[in-house]
């Protein structure tokens, strides 16, 4: 009987630790090992990414105003971070002009990508978004070879990327939206895909080069600095329809849920950028889309046909087969700048003469 209380509290501490390890709170990250922490971050990102695309689709169904929804999501995320910061629960960097500059280009591309994603979800289904998303690893492997000193994919990875491209092409031609609207139905998806590739590569560079107290700083900078650009984007083409907004109870619930999931997605997304390479980060984001695709097939009347679903499976299988390309040989080992100097450097003649004069003086 004397052991029961201590055993109970010990079990409670272990349970709280397991729960806390899956929460995106900075103070808990130091209690876990690197591998365990990386796995937890990937799992968190997978759930948040899969849930975000589903909740965004539900929100857009009841509240078809992409820029307005994004502004609310950015504002709520910024507010939550400030509350947690002033409460002492997290560490977050204040706005600094030296740190804002690298985020200016990123935030502009981020805002346009969010808007393009919202517009894409208006006229297409979740499966279509996933297939376009599956083309991102192919582009990232080329971008990493061009800008991040990585080798081109090997034969296995090339075949995997070919499966992704083949499955995506087959799905495009079998999808009902393509048959009805042609390539115009995919203009927003193409724009979103190109911006997503840029954000993954440029975001990885920001994580490596800009020092923050914690990943909450990256989340704060991204969301806070995106509010004004999104407002400008909304005022230019959507503000005239804001007067017709009808906030039903379902719209409010889905908007709140998408905002909360967006906070977790922002945090875990930046942590994945810091722990993984750009291509691996893209593949993780692709693989975690299978759950919302399955849910989408059970809910929406615009889901893909059986043949389209098989093409989707081919895309996901190709993504699972991909193997990260290694770094190029010349950048695997860092060379010292002194290695470029000759082994023996000639000494000027006047130094020899000066040395001989000093020796003679000492002898005298």
PDB file of C-alpha atoms in Angstrom, residues 49-278:
ATOM      1  CA  UNK A  49      -0.392  18.836 -42.440  1.00  0.00           C
ATOM      2  CA  UNK A  50      -3.029  16.213 -43.109  1.00  0.00           C
ATOM      3  CA  UNK A  51      -5.542  17.953 -40.884  1.00  0.00           C
ATOM      4  CA  UNK A  52      -4.837  21.422 -42.252  1.00  0.00           C
ATOM      5  CA  UNK A  53      -5.722  20.619 -45.834  1.00  0.00           C
ATOM      6  CA  UNK A  54      -8.940  18.928 -44.684  1.00  0.00           C
ATOM      7  CA  UNK A  55     -10.010  21.735 -42.329  1.00  0.00           C
ATOM      8  CA  UNK A  56      -9.164  24.340 -44.957  1.00  0.00           C
ATOM      9  CA  UNK A  57     -11.431  22.517 -47.395  1.00  0.00           C
ATOM     10  CA  UNK A  58     -14.235  22.448 -44.821  1.00  0.00           C
ATOM     11  CA  UNK A  59     -13.694  26.109 -43.985  1.00  0.00           C
ATOM     12  CA  UNK A  60     -13.725  27.144 -47.644  1.00  0.00           C
ATOM     13  CA  UNK A  61     -16.938  25.175 -48.152  1.00  0.00           C
ATOM     14  CA  UNK A  62     -18.763  27.243 -45.506  1.00  0.00           C
ATOM     15  CA  UNK A  63     -16.722  30.461 -45.825  1.00  0.00           C
ATOM     16  CA  UNK A  64     -15.462  30.916 -49.427  1.00  0.00           C
ATOM     17  CA  UNK A  65     -13.194  33.907 -48.753  1.00  0.00           C
ATOM     18  CA  UNK A  66      -9.543  32.784 -48.995  1.00  0.00           C
ATOM     19  CA  UNK A  67      -7.841  36.016 -47.968  1.00  0.00           C
ATOM     20  CA  UNK A  68     -10.216  36.663 -45.070  1.00  0.00           C
ATOM     21  CA  UNK A  69      -9.726  33.134 -43.740  1.00  0.00           C
ATOM     22  CA  UNK A  70      -5.947  33.482 -44.019  1.00  0.00           C
ATOM     23  CA  UNK A  71      -5.958  36.855 -42.211  1.00  0.00           C
ATOM     24  CA  UNK A  72      -7.898  35.340 -39.311  1.00  0.00           C
ATOM     25  CA  UNK A  73      -5.521  32.379 -39.164  1.00  0.00           C
ATOM     26  CA  UNK A  74      -2.424  34.611 -39.188  1.00  0.00           C
ATOM     27  CA  UNK A  75      -3.886  36.936 -36.569  1.00  0.00           C
ATOM     28  CA  UNK A  76      -4.930  34.158 -34.215  1.00  0.00           C
ATOM     29  CA  UNK A  77      -1.520  32.485 -34.497  1.00  0.00           C
ATOM     30  CA  UNK A  78       0.234  35.779 -33.718  1.00  0.00           C
ATOM     31  CA  UNK A  79      -2.053  36.405 -30.743  1.00  0.00           C
ATOM     32  CA  UNK A  80      -1.499  32.933 -29.294  1.00  0.00           C
ATOM     33  CA  UNK A  81       2.285  33.279 -29.596  1.00  0.00           C
ATOM     34  CA  UNK A  82       2.272  36.661 -27.844  1.00  0.00           C
ATOM     35  CA  UNK A  83       0.098  35.315 -25.022  1.00  0.00           C
ATOM     36  CA  UNK A  84       2.346  32.286 -24.531  1.00  0.00           C
ATOM     37  CA  UNK A  85       5.450  34.476 -24.670  1.00  0.00           C
ATOM     38  CA  UNK A  86       4.247  36.972 -22.059  1.00  0.00           C
ATOM     39  CA  UNK A  87       3.034  34.085 -19.918  1.00  0.00           C
ATOM     40  CA  UNK A  88       6.546  32.637 -19.874  1.00  0.00           C
ATOM     41  CA  UNK A  89       5.597  29.381 -21.594  1.00  0.00           C
ATOM     42  CA  UNK A  90       7.708  29.853 -24.725  1.00  0.00           C
ATOM     43  CA  UNK A  91      10.691  31.864 -25.941  1.00  0.00           C
ATOM     44  CA  UNK A  92      10.096  34.012 -28.985  1.00  0.00           C
ATOM     45  CA  UNK A  93      12.262  36.611 -30.692  1.00  0.00           C
ATOM     46  CA  UNK A  94      10.989  40.165 -30.913  1.00  0.00           C
ATOM     47  CA  UNK A  95      10.743  41.840 -34.288  1.00  0.00           C
ATOM     48  CA  UNK A  96      14.220  42.906 -35.402  1.00  0.00           C
ATOM     49  CA  UNK A  97      14.963  44.692 -38.650  1.00  0.00           C
ATOM     50  CA  UNK A  98      18.044  42.547 -39.285  1.00  0.00           C
ATOM     51  CA  UNK A  99      15.920  39.399 -38.975  1.00  0.00           C
ATOM     52  CA  UNK A 100      12.939  40.853 -40.826  1.00  0.00           C
ATOM     53  CA  UNK A 101      14.906  41.413 -44.036  1.00  0.00           C
ATOM     54  CA  UNK A 102      15.431  37.703 -44.849  1.00  0.00           C
ATOM     55  CA  UNK A 103      11.745  37.072 -44.229  1.00  0.00           C
ATOM     56  CA  UNK A 104      10.461  39.788 -46.551  1.00  0.00           C
ATOM     57  CA  UNK A 105      10.865  37.731 -49.723  1.00  0.00           C
ATOM     58  CA  UNK A 106       9.773  34.561 -47.945  1.00  0.00           C
ATOM     59  CA  UNK A 107       6.611  36.134 -46.555  1.00  0.00           C
ATOM     60  CA  UNK A 108       5.559  37.564 -49.901  1.00  0.00           C
ATOM     61  CA  UNK A 109       5.891  34.157 -51.536  1.00  0.00           C
ATOM     62  CA  UNK A 110       4.235  32.545 -48.512  1.00  0.00           C
ATOM     63  CA  UNK A 111       1.203  34.827 -48.691  1.00  0.00           C
ATOM     64  CA  UNK A 112       0.723  34.275 -52.402  1.00  0.00           C
ATOM     65  CA  UNK A 113       1.091  30.504 -51.935  1.00  0.00           C
ATOM     66  CA  UNK A 114      -1.544  30.469 -49.177  1.00  0.00           C
ATOM     67  CA  UNK A 115      -3.917  32.473 -51.339  1.00  0.00           C
ATOM     68  CA  UNK A 116      -3.249  30.220 -54.337  1.00  0.00           C
ATOM     69  CA  UNK A 117      -3.869  27.137 -52.207  1.00  0.00           C
ATOM     70  CA  UNK A 118      -7.183  28.526 -50.990  1.00  0.00           C
ATOM     71  CA  UNK A 119      -8.238  29.384 -54.541  1.00  0.00           C
ATOM     72  CA  UNK A 120      -7.204  25.917 -55.684  1.00  0.00           C
ATOM     73  CA  UNK A 121      -9.366  24.301 -53.017  1.00  0.00           C
ATOM     74  CA  UNK A 122     -12.353  26.316 -54.224  1.00  0.00           C
ATOM     75  CA  UNK A 123     -12.459  24.659 -57.632  1.00  0.00           C
ATOM     76  CA  UNK A 124     -10.783  21.292 -57.076  1.00  0.00           C
ATOM     77  CA  UNK A 125     -10.775  18.415 -54.635  1.00  0.00           C
ATOM     78  CA  UNK A 126      -8.201  17.353 -52.087  1.00  0.00           C
ATOM     79  CA  UNK A 127      -6.947  14.522 -54.319  1.00  0.00           C
ATOM     80  CA  UNK A 128      -6.012  16.998 -57.034  1.00  0.00           C
ATOM     81  CA  UNK A 129      -4.016  19.080 -54.557  1.00  0.00           C
ATOM     82  CA  UNK A 130      -2.198  15.967 -53.353  1.00  0.00           C
ATOM     83  CA  UNK A 131      -1.151  14.935 -56.864  1.00  0.00           C
ATOM     84  CA  UNK A 132       0.239  18.364 -57.655  1.00  0.00           C
ATOM     85  CA  UNK A 133       1.971  18.220 -54.289  1.00  0.00           C
ATOM     86  CA  UNK A 134       3.530  14.899 -55.322  1.00  0.00           C
ATOM     87  CA  UNK A 135       5.399  16.643 -58.143  1.00  0.00           C
ATOM     88  CA  UNK A 136       7.287  18.811 -55.634  1.00  0.00           C
ATOM     89  CA  UNK A 137      10.016  16.235 -54.727  1.00  0.00           C
ATOM     90  CA  UNK A 138      11.089  16.011 -58.370  1.00  0.00           C
ATOM     91  CA  UNK A 139      11.560  19.756 -58.566  1.00  0.00           C
ATOM     92  CA  UNK A 140      13.248  19.872 -55.153  1.00  0.00           C
ATOM     93  CA  UNK A 141      15.820  17.246 -56.132  1.00  0.00           C
ATOM     94  CA  UNK A 142      16.829  19.403 -59.095  1.00  0.00           C
ATOM     95  CA  UNK A 143      16.853  22.601 -57.034  1.00  0.00           C
ATOM     96  CA  UNK A 144      19.015  20.972 -54.370  1.00  0.00           C
ATOM     97  CA  UNK A 145      21.455  19.876 -57.061  1.00  0.00           C
ATOM     98  CA  UNK A 146      21.579  23.411 -58.438  1.00  0.00           C
ATOM     99  CA  UNK A 147      21.692  25.460 -55.230  1.00  0.00           C
ATOM    100  CA  UNK A 148      22.350  23.185 -52.229  1.00  0.00           C
ATOM    101  CA  UNK A 149      25.348  21.089 -53.373  1.00  0.00           C
ATOM    102  CA  UNK A 150      23.569  17.743 -53.591  1.00  0.00           C
ATOM    103  CA  UNK A 151      23.999  15.049 -56.189  1.00  0.00           C
ATOM    104  CA  UNK A 152      21.313  14.111 -58.685  1.00  0.00           C
ATOM    105  CA  UNK A 153      19.030  11.193 -57.699  1.00  0.00           C
ATOM    106  CA  UNK A 154      20.334   7.671 -58.304  1.00  0.00           C
ATOM    107  CA  UNK A 155      18.526   5.042 -60.423  1.00  0.00           C
ATOM    108  CA  UNK A 156      16.159   3.997 -57.660  1.00  0.00           C
ATOM    109  CA  UNK A 157      15.225   7.560 -56.834  1.00  0.00           C
ATOM    110  CA  UNK A 158      14.866   8.428 -60.518  1.00  0.00           C
ATOM    111  CA  UNK A 159      12.425   5.540 -60.959  1.00  0.00           C
ATOM    112  CA  UNK A 160      10.522   6.688 -57.879  1.00  0.00           C
ATOM    113  CA  UNK A 161      10.264  10.223 -59.219  1.00  0.00           C
ATOM    114  CA  UNK A 162       9.155   8.777 -62.559  1.00  0.00           C
ATOM    115  CA  UNK A 163       6.352   6.900 -60.804  1.00  0.00           C
ATOM    116  CA  UNK A 164       5.261  10.123 -59.138  1.00  0.00           C
ATOM    117  CA  UNK A 165       5.231  11.994 -62.433  1.00  0.00           C
ATOM    118  CA  UNK A 166       3.436   9.140 -64.233  1.00  0.00           C
ATOM    119  CA  UNK A 167       0.788   8.840 -61.553  1.00  0.00           C
ATOM    120  CA  UNK A 168       0.227  12.590 -61.452  1.00  0.00           C
ATOM    121  CA  UNK A 169      -0.127  12.761 -65.239  1.00  0.00           C
ATOM    122  CA  UNK A 170      -2.591   9.877 -65.280  1.00  0.00           C
ATOM    123  CA  UNK A 171      -4.648  11.424 -62.521  1.00  0.00           C
ATOM    124  CA  UNK A 172      -4.819  14.790 -64.292  1.00  0.00           C
ATOM    125  CA  UNK A 173      -6.278  13.213 -67.426  1.00  0.00           C
ATOM    126  CA  UNK A 174      -8.728  11.057 -65.463  1.00  0.00           C
ATOM    127  CA  UNK A 175      -9.958  13.759 -63.076  1.00  0.00           C
ATOM    128  CA  UNK A 176     -13.443  15.162 -63.741  1.00  0.00           C
ATOM    129  CA  UNK A 177     -12.357  18.772 -63.218  1.00  0.00           C
ATOM    130  CA  UNK A 178      -9.875  18.431 -66.060  1.00  0.00           C
ATOM    131  CA  UNK A 179     -12.548  17.065 -68.386  1.00  0.00           C
ATOM    132  CA  UNK A 180     -14.898  19.951 -67.571  1.00  0.00           C
ATOM    133  CA  UNK A 181     -12.563  22.934 -67.301  1.00  0.00           C
ATOM    134  CA  UNK A 182      -9.327  21.912 -69.040  1.00  0.00           C
ATOM    135  CA  UNK A 183      -5.981  23.327 -67.911  1.00  0.00           C
ATOM    136  CA  UNK A 184      -7.630  26.479 -66.553  1.00  0.00           C
ATOM    137  CA  UNK A 185      -8.848  24.453 -63.569  1.00  0.00           C
ATOM    138  CA  UNK A 186      -5.220  23.828 -62.565  1.00  0.00           C
ATOM    139  CA  UNK A 187      -3.744  27.310 -62.951  1.00  0.00           C
ATOM    140  CA  UNK A 188      -3.914  28.049 -59.228  1.00  0.00           C
ATOM    141  CA  UNK A 189      -2.523  24.605 -58.410  1.00  0.00           C
ATOM    142  CA  UNK A 190       0.442  25.154 -60.720  1.00  0.00           C
ATOM    143  CA  UNK A 191       1.157  28.530 -59.130  1.00  0.00           C
ATOM    144  CA  UNK A 192       0.919  27.026 -55.656  1.00  0.00           C
ATOM    145  CA  UNK A 193       3.277  24.161 -56.575  1.00  0.00           C
ATOM    146  CA  UNK A 194       5.955  26.480 -57.940  1.00  0.00           C
ATOM    147  CA  UNK A 195       5.783  28.727 -54.889  1.00  0.00           C
ATOM    148  CA  UNK A 196       5.903  25.716 -52.587  1.00  0.00           C
ATOM    149  CA  UNK A 197       9.162  24.554 -54.170  1.00  0.00           C
ATOM    150  CA  UNK A 198      10.670  27.994 -53.677  1.00  0.00           C
ATOM    151  CA  UNK A 199       9.492  28.191 -50.063  1.00  0.00           C
ATOM    152  CA  UNK A 200      10.973  24.811 -49.148  1.00  0.00           C
ATOM    153  CA  UNK A 201      14.409  25.630 -50.516  1.00  0.00           C
ATOM    154  CA  UNK A 202      14.494  29.235 -49.325  1.00  0.00           C
ATOM    155  CA  UNK A 203      13.003  28.286 -45.947  1.00  0.00           C
ATOM    156  CA  UNK A 204      15.771  25.745 -45.397  1.00  0.00           C
ATOM    157  CA  UNK A 205      18.323  28.472 -46.079  1.00  0.00           C
ATOM    158  CA  UNK A 206      16.622  30.782 -43.565  1.00  0.00           C
ATOM    159  CA  UNK A 207      16.673  28.138 -40.828  1.00  0.00           C
ATOM    160  CA  UNK A 208      20.379  27.496 -41.408  1.00  0.00           C
ATOM    161  CA  UNK A 209      21.442  31.152 -41.604  1.00  0.00           C
ATOM    162  CA  UNK A 210      19.070  33.143 -39.338  1.00  0.00           C
ATOM    163  CA  UNK A 211      19.547  32.463 -35.616  1.00  0.00           C
ATOM    164  CA  UNK A 212      16.409  32.367 -33.466  1.00  0.00           C
ATOM    165  CA  UNK A 213      15.868  31.623 -29.779  1.00  0.00           C
ATOM    166  CA  UNK A 214      13.392  28.903 -30.729  1.00  0.00           C
ATOM    167  CA  UNK A 215      11.253  27.831 -33.662  1.00  0.00           C
ATOM    168  CA  UNK A 216       8.468  29.995 -32.266  1.00  0.00           C
ATOM    169  CA  UNK A 217      10.431  32.955 -33.602  1.00  0.00           C
ATOM    170  CA  UNK A 218      10.133  31.608 -37.138  1.00  0.00           C
ATOM    171  CA  UNK A 219       6.414  31.001 -36.638  1.00  0.00           C
ATOM    172  CA  UNK A 220       5.920  34.495 -35.223  1.00  0.00           C
ATOM    173  CA  UNK A 221       7.818  36.206 -38.026  1.00  0.00           C
ATOM    174  CA  UNK A 222       6.021  34.217 -40.708  1.00  0.00           C
ATOM    175  CA  UNK A 223       2.488  34.831 -39.445  1.00  0.00           C
ATOM    176  CA  UNK A 224       2.852  38.354 -38.071  1.00  0.00           C
ATOM    177  CA  UNK A 225       4.580  39.732 -41.151  1.00  0.00           C
ATOM    178  CA  UNK A 226       2.081  38.032 -43.462  1.00  0.00           C
ATOM    179  CA  UNK A 227      -1.024  39.826 -42.168  1.00  0.00           C
ATOM    180  CA  UNK A 228      -0.490  43.119 -44.018  1.00  0.00           C
ATOM    181  CA  UNK A 229       0.455  41.537 -47.386  1.00  0.00           C
ATOM    182  CA  UNK A 230      -2.576  39.261 -47.193  1.00  0.00           C
ATOM    183  CA  UNK A 231      -4.802  42.254 -46.427  1.00  0.00           C
ATOM    184  CA  UNK A 232      -3.456  44.046 -49.492  1.00  0.00           C
ATOM    185  CA  UNK A 233      -4.056  40.961 -51.589  1.00  0.00           C
ATOM    186  CA  UNK A 234      -7.593  40.609 -50.288  1.00  0.00           C
ATOM    187  CA  UNK A 235      -8.439  44.289 -50.756  1.00  0.00           C
ATOM    188  CA  UNK A 236      -7.355  44.112 -54.374  1.00  0.00           C
ATOM    189  CA  UNK A 237      -9.791  41.411 -55.401  1.00  0.00           C
ATOM    190  CA  UNK A 238     -11.977  40.094 -52.604  1.00  0.00           C
ATOM    191  CA  UNK A 239     -12.862  42.925 -50.210  1.00  0.00           C
ATOM    192  CA  UNK A 240     -16.037  43.881 -52.089  1.00  0.00           C
ATOM    193  CA  UNK A 241     -17.535  40.514 -51.184  1.00  0.00           C
ATOM    194  CA  UNK A 242     -16.672  40.662 -47.475  1.00  0.00           C
ATOM    195  CA  UNK A 243     -19.911  42.504 -46.753  1.00  0.00           C
ATOM    196  CA  UNK A 244     -21.798  39.355 -47.730  1.00  0.00           C
ATOM    197  CA  UNK A 245     -20.001  37.164 -45.199  1.00  0.00           C
ATOM    198  CA  UNK A 246     -22.368  34.988 -43.191  1.00  0.00           C
ATOM    199  CA  UNK A 247     -20.682  33.554 -40.126  1.00  0.00           C
ATOM    200  CA  UNK A 248     -22.688  30.453 -39.374  1.00  0.00           C
ATOM    201  CA  UNK A 249     -21.924  28.238 -36.413  1.00  0.00           C
ATOM    202  CA  UNK A 250     -20.272  25.626 -38.618  1.00  0.00           C
ATOM    203  CA  UNK A 251     -18.176  28.237 -40.394  1.00  0.00           C
ATOM    204  CA  UNK A 252     -16.997  29.595 -37.040  1.00  0.00           C
ATOM    205  CA  UNK A 253     -16.101  26.147 -35.717  1.00  0.00           C
ATOM    206  CA  UNK A 254     -14.185  25.121 -38.823  1.00  0.00           C
ATOM    207  CA  UNK A 255     -12.393  28.480 -38.967  1.00  0.00           C
ATOM    208  CA  UNK A 256     -11.303  28.118 -35.340  1.00  0.00           C
ATOM    209  CA  UNK A 257     -10.155  24.531 -35.869  1.00  0.00           C
ATOM    210  CA  UNK A 258      -8.210  25.400 -39.003  1.00  0.00           C
ATOM    211  CA  UNK A 259      -6.535  28.271 -37.143  1.00  0.00           C
ATOM    212  CA  UNK A 260      -5.486  26.045 -34.251  1.00  0.00           C
ATOM    213  CA  UNK A 261      -4.189  23.347 -36.572  1.00  0.00           C
ATOM    214  CA  UNK A 262      -2.374  26.060 -38.517  1.00  0.00           C
ATOM    215  CA  UNK A 263      -0.428  27.031 -35.391  1.00  0.00           C
ATOM    216  CA  UNK A 264       0.809  23.478 -34.972  1.00  0.00           C
ATOM    217  CA  UNK A 265       1.550  23.193 -38.680  1.00  0.00           C
ATOM    218  CA  UNK A 266       3.646  26.364 -38.645  1.00  0.00           C
ATOM    219  CA  UNK A 267       5.718  25.232 -35.677  1.00  0.00           C
ATOM    220  CA  UNK A 268       6.265  21.630 -36.744  1.00  0.00           C
ATOM    221  CA  UNK A 269       6.916  22.763 -40.305  1.00  0.00           C
ATOM    222  CA  UNK A 270       9.804  24.986 -39.239  1.00  0.00           C
ATOM    223  CA  UNK A 271      11.174  22.254 -36.986  1.00  0.00           C
ATOM    224  CA  UNK A 272      11.101  19.791 -39.875  1.00  0.00           C
ATOM    225  CA  UNK A 273      12.978  22.291 -42.021  1.00  0.00           C
ATOM    226  CA  UNK A 274      15.691  22.447 -39.390  1.00  0.00           C
ATOM    227  CA  UNK A 275      15.950  18.681 -38.922  1.00  0.00           C
ATOM    228  CA  UNK A 276      15.482  17.430 -42.500  1.00  0.00           C
ATOM    229  CA  UNK A 277      16.701  18.315 -45.961  1.00  0.00           C
ATOM    230  CA  UNK A 278      14.423  20.123 -48.382  1.00  0.00           C
TER     231      UNK A 278
END
